[in-house]
mmCIF file of C-alpha atoms in Angstrom:
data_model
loop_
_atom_site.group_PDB
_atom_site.id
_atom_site.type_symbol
_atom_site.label_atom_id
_atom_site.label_comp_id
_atom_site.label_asym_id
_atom_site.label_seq_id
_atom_site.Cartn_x
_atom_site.Cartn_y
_atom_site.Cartn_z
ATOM 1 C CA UNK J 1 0.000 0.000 0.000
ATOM 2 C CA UNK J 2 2.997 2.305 1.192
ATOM 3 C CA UNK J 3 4.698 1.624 -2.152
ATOM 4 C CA UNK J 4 1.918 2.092 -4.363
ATOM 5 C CA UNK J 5 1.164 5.378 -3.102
ATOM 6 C CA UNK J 6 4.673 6.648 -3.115
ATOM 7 C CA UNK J 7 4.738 5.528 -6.839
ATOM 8 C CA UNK J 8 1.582 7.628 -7.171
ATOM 9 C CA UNK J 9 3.132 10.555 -5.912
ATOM 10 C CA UNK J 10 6.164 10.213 -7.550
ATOM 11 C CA UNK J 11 4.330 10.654 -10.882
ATOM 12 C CA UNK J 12 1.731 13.164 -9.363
ATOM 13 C CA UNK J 13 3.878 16.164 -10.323
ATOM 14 C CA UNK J 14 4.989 15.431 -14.024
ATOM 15 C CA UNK J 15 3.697 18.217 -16.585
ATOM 16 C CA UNK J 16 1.919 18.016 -19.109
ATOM 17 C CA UNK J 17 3.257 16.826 -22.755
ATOM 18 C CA UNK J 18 3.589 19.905 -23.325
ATOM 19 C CA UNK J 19 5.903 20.737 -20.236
ATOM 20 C CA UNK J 20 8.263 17.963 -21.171
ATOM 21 C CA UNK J 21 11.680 18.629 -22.533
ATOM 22 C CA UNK J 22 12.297 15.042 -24.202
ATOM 23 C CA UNK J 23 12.712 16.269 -27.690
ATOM 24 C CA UNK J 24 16.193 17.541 -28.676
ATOM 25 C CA UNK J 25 15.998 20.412 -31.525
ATOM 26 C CA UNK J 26 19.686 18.973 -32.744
ATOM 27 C CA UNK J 27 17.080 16.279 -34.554
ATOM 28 C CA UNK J 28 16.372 18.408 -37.834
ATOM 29 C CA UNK J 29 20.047 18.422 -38.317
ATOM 30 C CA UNK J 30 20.537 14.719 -38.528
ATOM 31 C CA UNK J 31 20.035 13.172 -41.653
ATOM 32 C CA UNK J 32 16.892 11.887 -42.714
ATOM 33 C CA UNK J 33 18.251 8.687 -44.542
ATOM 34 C CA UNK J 34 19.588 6.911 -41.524
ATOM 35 C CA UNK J 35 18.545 4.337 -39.231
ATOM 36 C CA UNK J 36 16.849 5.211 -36.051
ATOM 37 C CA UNK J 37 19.221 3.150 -34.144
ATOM 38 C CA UNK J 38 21.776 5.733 -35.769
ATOM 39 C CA UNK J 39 20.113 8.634 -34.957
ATOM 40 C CA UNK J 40 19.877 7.380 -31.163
ATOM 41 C CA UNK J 41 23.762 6.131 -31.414
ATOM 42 C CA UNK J 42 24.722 10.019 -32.745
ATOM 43 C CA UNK J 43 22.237 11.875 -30.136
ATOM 44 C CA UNK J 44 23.834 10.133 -27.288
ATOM 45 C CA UNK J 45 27.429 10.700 -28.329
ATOM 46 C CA UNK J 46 26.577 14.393 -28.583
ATOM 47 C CA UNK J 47 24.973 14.304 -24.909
ATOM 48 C CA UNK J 48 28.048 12.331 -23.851
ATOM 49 C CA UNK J 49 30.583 14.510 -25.909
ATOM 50 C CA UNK J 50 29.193 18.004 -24.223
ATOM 51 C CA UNK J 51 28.863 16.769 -20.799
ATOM 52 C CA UNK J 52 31.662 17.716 -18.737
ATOM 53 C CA UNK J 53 33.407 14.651 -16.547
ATOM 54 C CA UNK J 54 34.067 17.489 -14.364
ATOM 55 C CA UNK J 55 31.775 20.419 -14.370
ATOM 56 C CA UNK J 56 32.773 23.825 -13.484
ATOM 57 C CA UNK J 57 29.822 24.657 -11.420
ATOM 58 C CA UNK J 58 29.034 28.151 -9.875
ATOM 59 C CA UNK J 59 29.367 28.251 -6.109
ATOM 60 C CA UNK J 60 25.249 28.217 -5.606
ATOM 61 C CA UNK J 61 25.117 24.748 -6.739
ATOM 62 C CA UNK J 62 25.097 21.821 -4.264
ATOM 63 C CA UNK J 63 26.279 17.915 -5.564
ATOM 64 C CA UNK J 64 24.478 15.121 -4.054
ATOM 65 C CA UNK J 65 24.787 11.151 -4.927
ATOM 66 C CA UNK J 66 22.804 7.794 -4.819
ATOM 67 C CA UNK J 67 23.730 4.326 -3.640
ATOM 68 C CA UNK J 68 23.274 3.581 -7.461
ATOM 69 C CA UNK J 69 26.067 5.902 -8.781
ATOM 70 C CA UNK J 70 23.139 9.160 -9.535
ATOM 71 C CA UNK J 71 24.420 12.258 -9.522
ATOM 72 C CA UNK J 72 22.059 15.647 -8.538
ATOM 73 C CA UNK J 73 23.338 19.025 -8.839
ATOM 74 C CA UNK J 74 21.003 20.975 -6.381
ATOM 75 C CA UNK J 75 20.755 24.830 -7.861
ATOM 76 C CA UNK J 76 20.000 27.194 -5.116
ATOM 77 C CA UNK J 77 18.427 30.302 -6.267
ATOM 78 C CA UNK J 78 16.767 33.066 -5.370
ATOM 79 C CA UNK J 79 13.370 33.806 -7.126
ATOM 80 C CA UNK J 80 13.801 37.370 -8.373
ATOM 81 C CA UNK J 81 17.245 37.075 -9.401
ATOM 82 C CA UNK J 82 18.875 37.266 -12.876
ATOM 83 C CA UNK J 83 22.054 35.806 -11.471
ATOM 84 C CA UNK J 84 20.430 32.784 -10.393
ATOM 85 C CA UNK J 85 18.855 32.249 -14.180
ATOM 86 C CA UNK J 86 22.458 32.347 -15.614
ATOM 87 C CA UNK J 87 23.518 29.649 -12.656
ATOM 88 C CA UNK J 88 20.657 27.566 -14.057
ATOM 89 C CA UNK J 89 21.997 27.814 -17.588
ATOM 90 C CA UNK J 90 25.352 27.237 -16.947
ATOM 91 C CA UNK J 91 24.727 23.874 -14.598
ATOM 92 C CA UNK J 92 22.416 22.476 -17.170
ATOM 93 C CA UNK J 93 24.772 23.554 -20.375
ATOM 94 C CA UNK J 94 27.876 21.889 -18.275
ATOM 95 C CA UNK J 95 26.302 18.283 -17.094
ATOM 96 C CA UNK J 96 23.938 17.557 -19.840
ATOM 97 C CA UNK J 97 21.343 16.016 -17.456
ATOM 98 C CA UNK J 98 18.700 12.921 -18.082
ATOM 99 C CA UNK J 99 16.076 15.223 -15.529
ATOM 100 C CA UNK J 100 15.534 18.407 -15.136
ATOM 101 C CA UNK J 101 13.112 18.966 -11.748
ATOM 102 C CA UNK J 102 11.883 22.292 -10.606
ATOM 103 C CA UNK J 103 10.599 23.888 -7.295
ATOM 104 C CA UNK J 104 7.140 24.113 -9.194
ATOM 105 C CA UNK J 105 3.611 21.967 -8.549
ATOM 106 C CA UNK J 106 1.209 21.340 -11.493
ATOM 107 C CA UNK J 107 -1.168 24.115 -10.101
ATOM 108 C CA UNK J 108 1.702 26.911 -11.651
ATOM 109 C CA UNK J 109 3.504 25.349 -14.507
ATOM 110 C CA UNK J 110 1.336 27.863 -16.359
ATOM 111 C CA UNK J 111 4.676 30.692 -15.353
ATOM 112 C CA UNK J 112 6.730 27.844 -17.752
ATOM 113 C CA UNK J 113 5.334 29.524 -20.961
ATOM 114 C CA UNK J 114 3.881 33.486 -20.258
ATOM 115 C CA UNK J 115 6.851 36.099 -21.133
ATOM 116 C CA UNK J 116 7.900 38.410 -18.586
ATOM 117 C CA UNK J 117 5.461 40.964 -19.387
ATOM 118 C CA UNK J 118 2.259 38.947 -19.064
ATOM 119 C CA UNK J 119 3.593 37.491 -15.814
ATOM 120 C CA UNK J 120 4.601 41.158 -14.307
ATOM 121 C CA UNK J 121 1.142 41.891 -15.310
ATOM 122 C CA UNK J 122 -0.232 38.786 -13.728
ATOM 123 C CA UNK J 123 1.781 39.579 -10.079
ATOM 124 C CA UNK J 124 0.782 42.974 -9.729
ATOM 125 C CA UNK J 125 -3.094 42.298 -10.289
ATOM 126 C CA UNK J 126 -4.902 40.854 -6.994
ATOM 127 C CA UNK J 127 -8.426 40.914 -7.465
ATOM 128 C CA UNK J 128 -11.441 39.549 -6.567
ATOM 129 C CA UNK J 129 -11.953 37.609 -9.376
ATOM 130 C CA UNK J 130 -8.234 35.611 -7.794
ATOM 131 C CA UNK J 131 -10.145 35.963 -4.770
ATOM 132 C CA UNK J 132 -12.913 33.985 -5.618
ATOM 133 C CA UNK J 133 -11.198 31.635 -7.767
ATOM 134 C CA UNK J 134 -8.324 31.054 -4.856
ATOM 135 C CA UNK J 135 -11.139 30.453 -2.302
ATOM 136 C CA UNK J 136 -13.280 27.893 -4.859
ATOM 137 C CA UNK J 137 -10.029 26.102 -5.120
ATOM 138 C CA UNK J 138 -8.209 25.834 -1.680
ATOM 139 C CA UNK J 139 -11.180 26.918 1.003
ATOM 140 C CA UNK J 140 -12.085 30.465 2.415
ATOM 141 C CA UNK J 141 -8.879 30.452 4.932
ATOM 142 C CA UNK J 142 -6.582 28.662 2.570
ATOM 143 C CA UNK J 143 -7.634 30.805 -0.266
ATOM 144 C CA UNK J 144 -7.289 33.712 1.755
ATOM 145 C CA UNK J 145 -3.780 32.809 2.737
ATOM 146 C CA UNK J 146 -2.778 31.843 -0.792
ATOM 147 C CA UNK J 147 -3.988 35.443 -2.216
ATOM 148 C CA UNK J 148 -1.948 37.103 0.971
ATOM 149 C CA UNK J 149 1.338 35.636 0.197
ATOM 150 C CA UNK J 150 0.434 36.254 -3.584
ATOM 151 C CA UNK J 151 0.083 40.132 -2.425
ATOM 152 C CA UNK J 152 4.102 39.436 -0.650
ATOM 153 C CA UNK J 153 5.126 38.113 -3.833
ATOM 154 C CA UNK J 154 3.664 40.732 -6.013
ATOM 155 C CA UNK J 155 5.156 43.447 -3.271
ATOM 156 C CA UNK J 156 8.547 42.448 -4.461
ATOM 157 C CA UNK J 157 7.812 42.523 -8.268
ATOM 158 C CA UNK J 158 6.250 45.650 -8.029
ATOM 159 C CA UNK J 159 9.468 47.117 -6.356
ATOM 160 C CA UNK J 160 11.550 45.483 -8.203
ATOM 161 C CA UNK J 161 9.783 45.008 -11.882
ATOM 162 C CA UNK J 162 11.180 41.291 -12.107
ATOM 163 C CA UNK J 163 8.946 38.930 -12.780
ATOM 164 C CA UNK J 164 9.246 35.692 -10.465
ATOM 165 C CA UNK J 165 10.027 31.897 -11.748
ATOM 166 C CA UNK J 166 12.525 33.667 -14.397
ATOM 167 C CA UNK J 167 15.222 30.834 -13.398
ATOM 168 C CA UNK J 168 12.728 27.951 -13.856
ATOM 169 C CA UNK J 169 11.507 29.270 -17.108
ATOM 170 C CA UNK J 170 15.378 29.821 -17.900
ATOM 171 C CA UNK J 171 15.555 25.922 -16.823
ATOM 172 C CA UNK J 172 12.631 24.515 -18.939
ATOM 173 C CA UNK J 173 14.536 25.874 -22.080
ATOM 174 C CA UNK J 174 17.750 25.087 -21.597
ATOM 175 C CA UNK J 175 16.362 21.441 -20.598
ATOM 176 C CA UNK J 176 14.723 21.540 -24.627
ATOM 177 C CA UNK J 177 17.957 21.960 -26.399
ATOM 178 C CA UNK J 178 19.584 18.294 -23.811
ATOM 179 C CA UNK J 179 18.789 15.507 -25.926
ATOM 180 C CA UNK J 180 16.652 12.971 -23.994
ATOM 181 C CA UNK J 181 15.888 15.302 -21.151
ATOM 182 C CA UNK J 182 12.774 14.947 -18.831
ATOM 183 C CA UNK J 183 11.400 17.907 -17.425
ATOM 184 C CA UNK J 184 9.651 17.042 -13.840
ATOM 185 C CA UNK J 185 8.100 19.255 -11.287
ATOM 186 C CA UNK J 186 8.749 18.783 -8.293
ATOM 187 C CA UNK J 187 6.923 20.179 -5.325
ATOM 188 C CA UNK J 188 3.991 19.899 -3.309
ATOM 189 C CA UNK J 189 0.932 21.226 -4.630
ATOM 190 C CA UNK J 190 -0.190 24.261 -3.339
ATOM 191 C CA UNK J 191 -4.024 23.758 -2.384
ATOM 192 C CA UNK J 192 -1.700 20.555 0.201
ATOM 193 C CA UNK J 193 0.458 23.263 1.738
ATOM 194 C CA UNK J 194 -1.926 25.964 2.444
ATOM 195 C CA UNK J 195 -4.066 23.433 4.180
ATOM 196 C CA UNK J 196 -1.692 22.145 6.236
ATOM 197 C CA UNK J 197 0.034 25.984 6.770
ATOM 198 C CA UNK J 198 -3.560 27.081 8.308
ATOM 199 C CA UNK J 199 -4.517 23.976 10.747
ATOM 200 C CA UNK J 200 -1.736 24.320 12.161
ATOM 201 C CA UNK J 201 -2.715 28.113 13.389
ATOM 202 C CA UNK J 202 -4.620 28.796 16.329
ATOM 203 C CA UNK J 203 -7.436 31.621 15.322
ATOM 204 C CA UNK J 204 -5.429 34.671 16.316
ATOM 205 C CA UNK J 205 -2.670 33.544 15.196
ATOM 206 C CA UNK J 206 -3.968 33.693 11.659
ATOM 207 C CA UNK J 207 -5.418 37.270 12.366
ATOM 208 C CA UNK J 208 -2.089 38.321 13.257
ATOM 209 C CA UNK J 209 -0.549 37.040 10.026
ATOM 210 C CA UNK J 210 -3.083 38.006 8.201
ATOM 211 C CA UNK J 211 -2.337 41.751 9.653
ATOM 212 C CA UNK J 212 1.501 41.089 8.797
ATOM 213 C CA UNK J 213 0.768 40.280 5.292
ATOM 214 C CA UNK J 214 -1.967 42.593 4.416
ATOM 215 C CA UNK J 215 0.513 46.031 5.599
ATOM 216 C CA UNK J 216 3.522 44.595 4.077
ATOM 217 C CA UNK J 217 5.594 47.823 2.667
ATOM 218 C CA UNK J 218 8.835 47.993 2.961
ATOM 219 C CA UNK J 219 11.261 48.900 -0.229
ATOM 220 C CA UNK J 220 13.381 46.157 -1.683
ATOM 221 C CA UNK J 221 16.041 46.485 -3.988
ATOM 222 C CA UNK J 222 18.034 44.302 -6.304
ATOM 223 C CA UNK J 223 20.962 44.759 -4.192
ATOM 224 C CA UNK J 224 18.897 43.121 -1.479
ATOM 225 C CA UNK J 225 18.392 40.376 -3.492
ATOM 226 C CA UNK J 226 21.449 39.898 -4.551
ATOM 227 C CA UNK J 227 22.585 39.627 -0.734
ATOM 228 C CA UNK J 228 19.540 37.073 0.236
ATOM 229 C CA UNK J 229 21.390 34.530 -2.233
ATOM 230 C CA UNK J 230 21.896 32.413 0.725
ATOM 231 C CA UNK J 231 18.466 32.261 1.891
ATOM 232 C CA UNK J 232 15.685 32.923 -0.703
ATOM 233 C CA UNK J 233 14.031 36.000 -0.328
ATOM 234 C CA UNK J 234 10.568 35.504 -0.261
ATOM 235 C CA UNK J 235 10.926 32.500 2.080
ATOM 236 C CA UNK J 236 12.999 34.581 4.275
ATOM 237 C CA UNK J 237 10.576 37.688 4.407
ATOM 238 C CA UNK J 238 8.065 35.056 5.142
ATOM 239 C CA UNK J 239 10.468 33.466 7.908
ATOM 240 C CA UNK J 240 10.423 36.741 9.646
ATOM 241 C CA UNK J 241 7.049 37.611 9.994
ATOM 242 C CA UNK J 242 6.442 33.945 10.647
ATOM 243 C CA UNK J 243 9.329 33.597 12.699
ATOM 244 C CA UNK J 244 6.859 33.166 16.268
ATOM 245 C CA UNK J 245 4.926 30.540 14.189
ATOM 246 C CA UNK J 246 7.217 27.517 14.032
ATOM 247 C CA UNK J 247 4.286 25.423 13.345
ATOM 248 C CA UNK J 248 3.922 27.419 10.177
ATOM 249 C CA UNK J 249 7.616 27.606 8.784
ATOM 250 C CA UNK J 250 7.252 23.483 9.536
ATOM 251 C CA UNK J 251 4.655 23.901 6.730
ATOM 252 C CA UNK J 252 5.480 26.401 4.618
ATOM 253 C CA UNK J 253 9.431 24.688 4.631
ATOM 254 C CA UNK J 254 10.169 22.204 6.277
ATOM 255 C CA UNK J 255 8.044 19.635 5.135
ATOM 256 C CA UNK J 256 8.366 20.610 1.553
ATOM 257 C CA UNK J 257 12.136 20.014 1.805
ATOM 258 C CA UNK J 258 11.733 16.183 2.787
ATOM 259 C CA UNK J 259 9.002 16.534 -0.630
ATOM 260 C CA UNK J 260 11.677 18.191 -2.990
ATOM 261 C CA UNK J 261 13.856 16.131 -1.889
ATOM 262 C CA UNK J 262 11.692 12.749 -2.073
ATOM 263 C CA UNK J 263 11.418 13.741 -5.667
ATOM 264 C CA UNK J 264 15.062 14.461 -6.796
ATOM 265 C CA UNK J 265 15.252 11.204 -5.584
ATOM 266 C CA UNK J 266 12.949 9.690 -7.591
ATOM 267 C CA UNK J 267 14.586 11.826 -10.715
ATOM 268 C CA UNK J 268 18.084 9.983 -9.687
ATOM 269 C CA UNK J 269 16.997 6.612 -10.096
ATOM 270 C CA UNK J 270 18.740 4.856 -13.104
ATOM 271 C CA UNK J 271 17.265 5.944 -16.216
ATOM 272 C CA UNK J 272 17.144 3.663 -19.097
ATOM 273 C CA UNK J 273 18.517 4.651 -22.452
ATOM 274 C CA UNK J 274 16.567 5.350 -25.506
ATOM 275 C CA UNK J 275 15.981 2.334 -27.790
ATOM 276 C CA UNK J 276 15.396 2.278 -31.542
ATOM 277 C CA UNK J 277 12.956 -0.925 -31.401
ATOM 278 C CA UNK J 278 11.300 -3.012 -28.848
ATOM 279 C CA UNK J 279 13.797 -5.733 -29.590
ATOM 280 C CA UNK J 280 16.841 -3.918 -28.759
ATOM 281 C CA UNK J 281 17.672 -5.123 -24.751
ATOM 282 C CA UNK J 282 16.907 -2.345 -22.483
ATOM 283 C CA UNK J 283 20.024 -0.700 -20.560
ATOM 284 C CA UNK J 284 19.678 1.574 -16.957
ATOM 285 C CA UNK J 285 22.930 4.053 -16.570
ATOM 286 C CA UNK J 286 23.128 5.638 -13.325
ATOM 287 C CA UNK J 287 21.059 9.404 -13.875
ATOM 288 C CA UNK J 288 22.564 13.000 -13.755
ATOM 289 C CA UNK J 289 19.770 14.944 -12.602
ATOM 290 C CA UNK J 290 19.962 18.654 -11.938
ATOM 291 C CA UNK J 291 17.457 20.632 -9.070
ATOM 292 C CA UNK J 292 16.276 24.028 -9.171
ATOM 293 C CA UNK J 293 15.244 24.930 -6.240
ATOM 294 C CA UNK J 294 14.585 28.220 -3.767
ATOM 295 C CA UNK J 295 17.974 28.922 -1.625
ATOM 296 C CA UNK J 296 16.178 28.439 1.385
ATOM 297 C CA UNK J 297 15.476 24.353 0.641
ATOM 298 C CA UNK J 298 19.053 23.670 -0.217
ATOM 299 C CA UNK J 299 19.786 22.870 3.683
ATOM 300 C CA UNK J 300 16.756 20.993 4.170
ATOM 301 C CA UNK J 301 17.619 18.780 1.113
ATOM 302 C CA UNK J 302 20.987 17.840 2.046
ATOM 303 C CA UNK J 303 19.483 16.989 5.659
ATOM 304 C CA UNK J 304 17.009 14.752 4.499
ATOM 305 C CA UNK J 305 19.186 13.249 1.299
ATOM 306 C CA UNK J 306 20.026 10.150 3.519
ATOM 307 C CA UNK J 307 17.029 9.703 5.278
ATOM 308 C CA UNK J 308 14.427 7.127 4.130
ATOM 309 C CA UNK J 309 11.477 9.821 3.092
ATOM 310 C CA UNK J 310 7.591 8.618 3.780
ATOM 311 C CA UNK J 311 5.495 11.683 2.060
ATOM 312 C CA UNK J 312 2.282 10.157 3.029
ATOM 313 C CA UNK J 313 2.024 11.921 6.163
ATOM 314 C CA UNK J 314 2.995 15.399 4.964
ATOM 315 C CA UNK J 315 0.288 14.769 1.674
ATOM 316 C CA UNK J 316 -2.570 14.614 4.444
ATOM 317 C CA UNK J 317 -4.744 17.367 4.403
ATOM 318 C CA UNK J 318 -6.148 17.456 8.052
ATOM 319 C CA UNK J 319 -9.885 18.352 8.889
ATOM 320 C CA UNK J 320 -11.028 22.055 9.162
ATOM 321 C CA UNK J 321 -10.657 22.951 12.812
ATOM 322 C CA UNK J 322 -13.035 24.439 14.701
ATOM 323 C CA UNK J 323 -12.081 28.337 14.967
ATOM 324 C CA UNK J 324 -12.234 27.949 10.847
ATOM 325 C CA UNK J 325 -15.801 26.395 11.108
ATOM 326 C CA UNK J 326 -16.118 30.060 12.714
ATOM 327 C CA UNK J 327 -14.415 32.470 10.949
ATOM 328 C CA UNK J 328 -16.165 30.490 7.716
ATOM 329 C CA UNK J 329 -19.707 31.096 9.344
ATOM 330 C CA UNK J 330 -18.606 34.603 10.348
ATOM 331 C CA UNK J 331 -17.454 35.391 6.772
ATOM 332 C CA UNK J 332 -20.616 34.144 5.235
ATOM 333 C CA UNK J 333 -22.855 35.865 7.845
ATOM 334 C CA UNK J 334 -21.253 38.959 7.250
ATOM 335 C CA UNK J 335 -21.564 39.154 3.553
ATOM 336 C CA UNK J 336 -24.733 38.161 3.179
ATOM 337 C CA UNK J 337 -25.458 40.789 6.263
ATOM 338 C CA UNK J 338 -23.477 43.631 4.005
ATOM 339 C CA UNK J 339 -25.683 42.258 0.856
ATOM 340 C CA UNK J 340 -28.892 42.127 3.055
ATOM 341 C CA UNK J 341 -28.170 45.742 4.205
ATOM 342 C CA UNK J 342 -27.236 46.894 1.140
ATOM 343 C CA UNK J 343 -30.312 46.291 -0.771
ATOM 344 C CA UNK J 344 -32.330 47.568 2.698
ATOM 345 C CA UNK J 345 -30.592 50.718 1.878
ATOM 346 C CA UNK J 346 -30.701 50.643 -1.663
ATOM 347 C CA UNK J 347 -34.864 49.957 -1.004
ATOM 348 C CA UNK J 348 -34.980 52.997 1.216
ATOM 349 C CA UNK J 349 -33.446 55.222 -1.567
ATOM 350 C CA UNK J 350 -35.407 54.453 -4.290
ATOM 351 C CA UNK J 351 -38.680 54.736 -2.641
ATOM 352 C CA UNK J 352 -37.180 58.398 -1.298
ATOM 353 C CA UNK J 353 -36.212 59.256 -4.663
ATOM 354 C CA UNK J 354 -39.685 57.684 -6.049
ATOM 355 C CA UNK J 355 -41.696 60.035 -3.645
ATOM 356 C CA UNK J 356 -39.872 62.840 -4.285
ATOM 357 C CA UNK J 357 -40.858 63.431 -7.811
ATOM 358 C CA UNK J 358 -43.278 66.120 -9.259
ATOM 359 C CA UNK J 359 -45.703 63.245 -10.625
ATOM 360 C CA UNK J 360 -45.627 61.014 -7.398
ATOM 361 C CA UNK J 361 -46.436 63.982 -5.375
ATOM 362 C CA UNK J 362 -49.149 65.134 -7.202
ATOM 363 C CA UNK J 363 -50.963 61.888 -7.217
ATOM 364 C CA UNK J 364 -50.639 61.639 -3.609
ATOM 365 C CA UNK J 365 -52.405 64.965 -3.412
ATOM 366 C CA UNK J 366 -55.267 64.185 -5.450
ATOM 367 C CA UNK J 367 -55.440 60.595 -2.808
ATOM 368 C CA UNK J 368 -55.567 62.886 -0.475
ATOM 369 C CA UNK J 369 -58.404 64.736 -1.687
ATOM 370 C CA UNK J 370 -60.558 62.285 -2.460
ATOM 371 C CA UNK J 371 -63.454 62.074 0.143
ATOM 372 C CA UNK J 372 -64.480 58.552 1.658
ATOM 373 C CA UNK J 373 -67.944 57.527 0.059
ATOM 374 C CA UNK J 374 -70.391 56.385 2.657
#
């Protein structure tokens, strides 16, 4: 049972066809006369002949191995960052990898394919429409929490007119032009961690986050950025106006490192090379996988990396507690009172405005006038 569901989640985040990177461009160079099996055999060598035995890796990137011989280069970057994109070229351009995962879930591989300007467009606009559709989606508190953390994120590319996701979209290219390259996403989905990030608050504690998120105002600059390389920046804004919260950094973090890292493990497993026919015997290499991932996760990762990881429990979305039973009811009372109210006042107005023309009035005169008949 264990097995089969870690196999399920294993293949849980995988794009779409569409979000795959398993089709080299170098193709509509090769001659269209030859065998497949020759086409594999001269695909492979050019993999093999451009991937370095020894890499020269920038100092963000973190190497990790498996029992089976796998190699993972872990990419820690921070999310508004152009430095960080070029970091993700260069480690992908250098080791040639069989996987490509990213620090995405399925619910925003959509950032994979908008250009900077619709996404800076996207960030900046928080309305009710997102609202609405956030809430349908995750649950009034969870939606509520999504669109607040959507307002810190949107904070930062307002002040900073970056976009954010620029190094996994920068990672999804580069993973195009590797022959034979899967493209896997690999965190927890959203609608999971939101669910879990709000049980675990008591009622005022998610008021007073809430508050935190909603005046959120101070500058940033790229500078700033630049210097939170060691810790991502939205994670660590987040860390310290969560920082009395532990149960909500164990969340927000902490469980989705032992996830990111459950699935670069599954990414390093041996990968089988490409065959031209069924017939041809099937041969596993050890995998050279490369991670992009938020700063921030890179310590979590290498903690976990040699720990047996069981994701079942951190996939569990517990039952809505009691204070949100509450705050639900409240939410609903109130905005049906405010609608309720609204057309009260709206009645009251019209029948004002009503009576106060020329023609009302002078009807009601000629009511008045008339004498009862006996």
């Amino acid at each position: 049972m264990e097995g089969e569901q870690q196999q399920e989640m294993a293949a849980e985040p995988a794009p779409s066809p569409e979000a795959q990177g398993d089709g080299p461009k170098e193709a509509a160079g090769i001659a269209s006369n030859i065998s497949d099996a020759d086409a594999l055999k001269i695909l492979l060598e050019m993999k093999m002949k451009r991937r370095k035995q020894k890499p020269s890796l920038p100092s963000t990137v973190t190497e990790l191995s498996t029992e089976e011989g796998s190699k993972v280069y872990v990419v820690g970057t921070a999310h508004f960052s152009d430095s960080s994109k070029r970091d993700v070229v260069k480690t992908i351009q250098e080791v040639q990898p069989d996987v490509v995962v990213v620090e995405l879930c399925q619910y925003r591989v959509s950032m994979l394919k908008m250009d900077e300007k619709t996404l800076l467009k996207e960030a900046k606009e928080i309305n009710l429409e997102k609202l609405q559709q956030a809430i349908k989606q995750n649950g009034v508190m969870s939606g509520l929490m999504q669109m607040l953390l959507l307002k810190v994120s949107a904070h930062i590319t307002e002040q900073l007119g970056m976009a954010p996701g620029g190094e996994f979209r920068e990672a999804f290219k580069e993973a195009s032009k590797v022959p034979f390259c899967k493209f896997h996403l690999g965190d927890r989905p959203i609608p999971v961690t939101f669910k879990r990030a709000i049980a675990a608050l008591s009622f005022w504690q998610k008021v007073k986050l809430a508050w935190g998120l909603c005046f959120l105002s101070d500058p940033i600059s790229k500078d700033d950025v630049e210097k939170c390389k060691q810790k991502d920046l939205l994670e660590q804004m987040m860390a310290e106006m969560i920082g009395e919260f532990p149960d909500l950094h164990r969340t927000i973090v902490s469980e989705r490192d032992i996830y990111l890292t459950y699935m670069l493990k599954q990414a390093a497993k041996r990968t089988e090379l490409p065959r031209a026919s069924e017939a041809e015997p099937r041969r596993c290499v050890p995998s050279i996988v490369v991670g992009v991932v938020g700063m921030g996760h890179v310590p979590g990762i290498e903690k976990n990396w040699n720990t047996d990881l069981n994701i079942q429990e951190i996939m569990s979305v517990p039952p809505p507690s009691t204070s949100s039973k509450i705050l639900k009811f409240a939410l609903k009372a109130t905005v049906f009172g405010l609608v309720g109210y609204g057309c009260y006042r709206m009645g009251q107005r019209t029948v004002r405005f009503i009576l106060s023309m020329p023609v009302a009035q002078n009807y009601l005169q000629k009511l008045a006038d008339v004498k009862p008949q006996h």
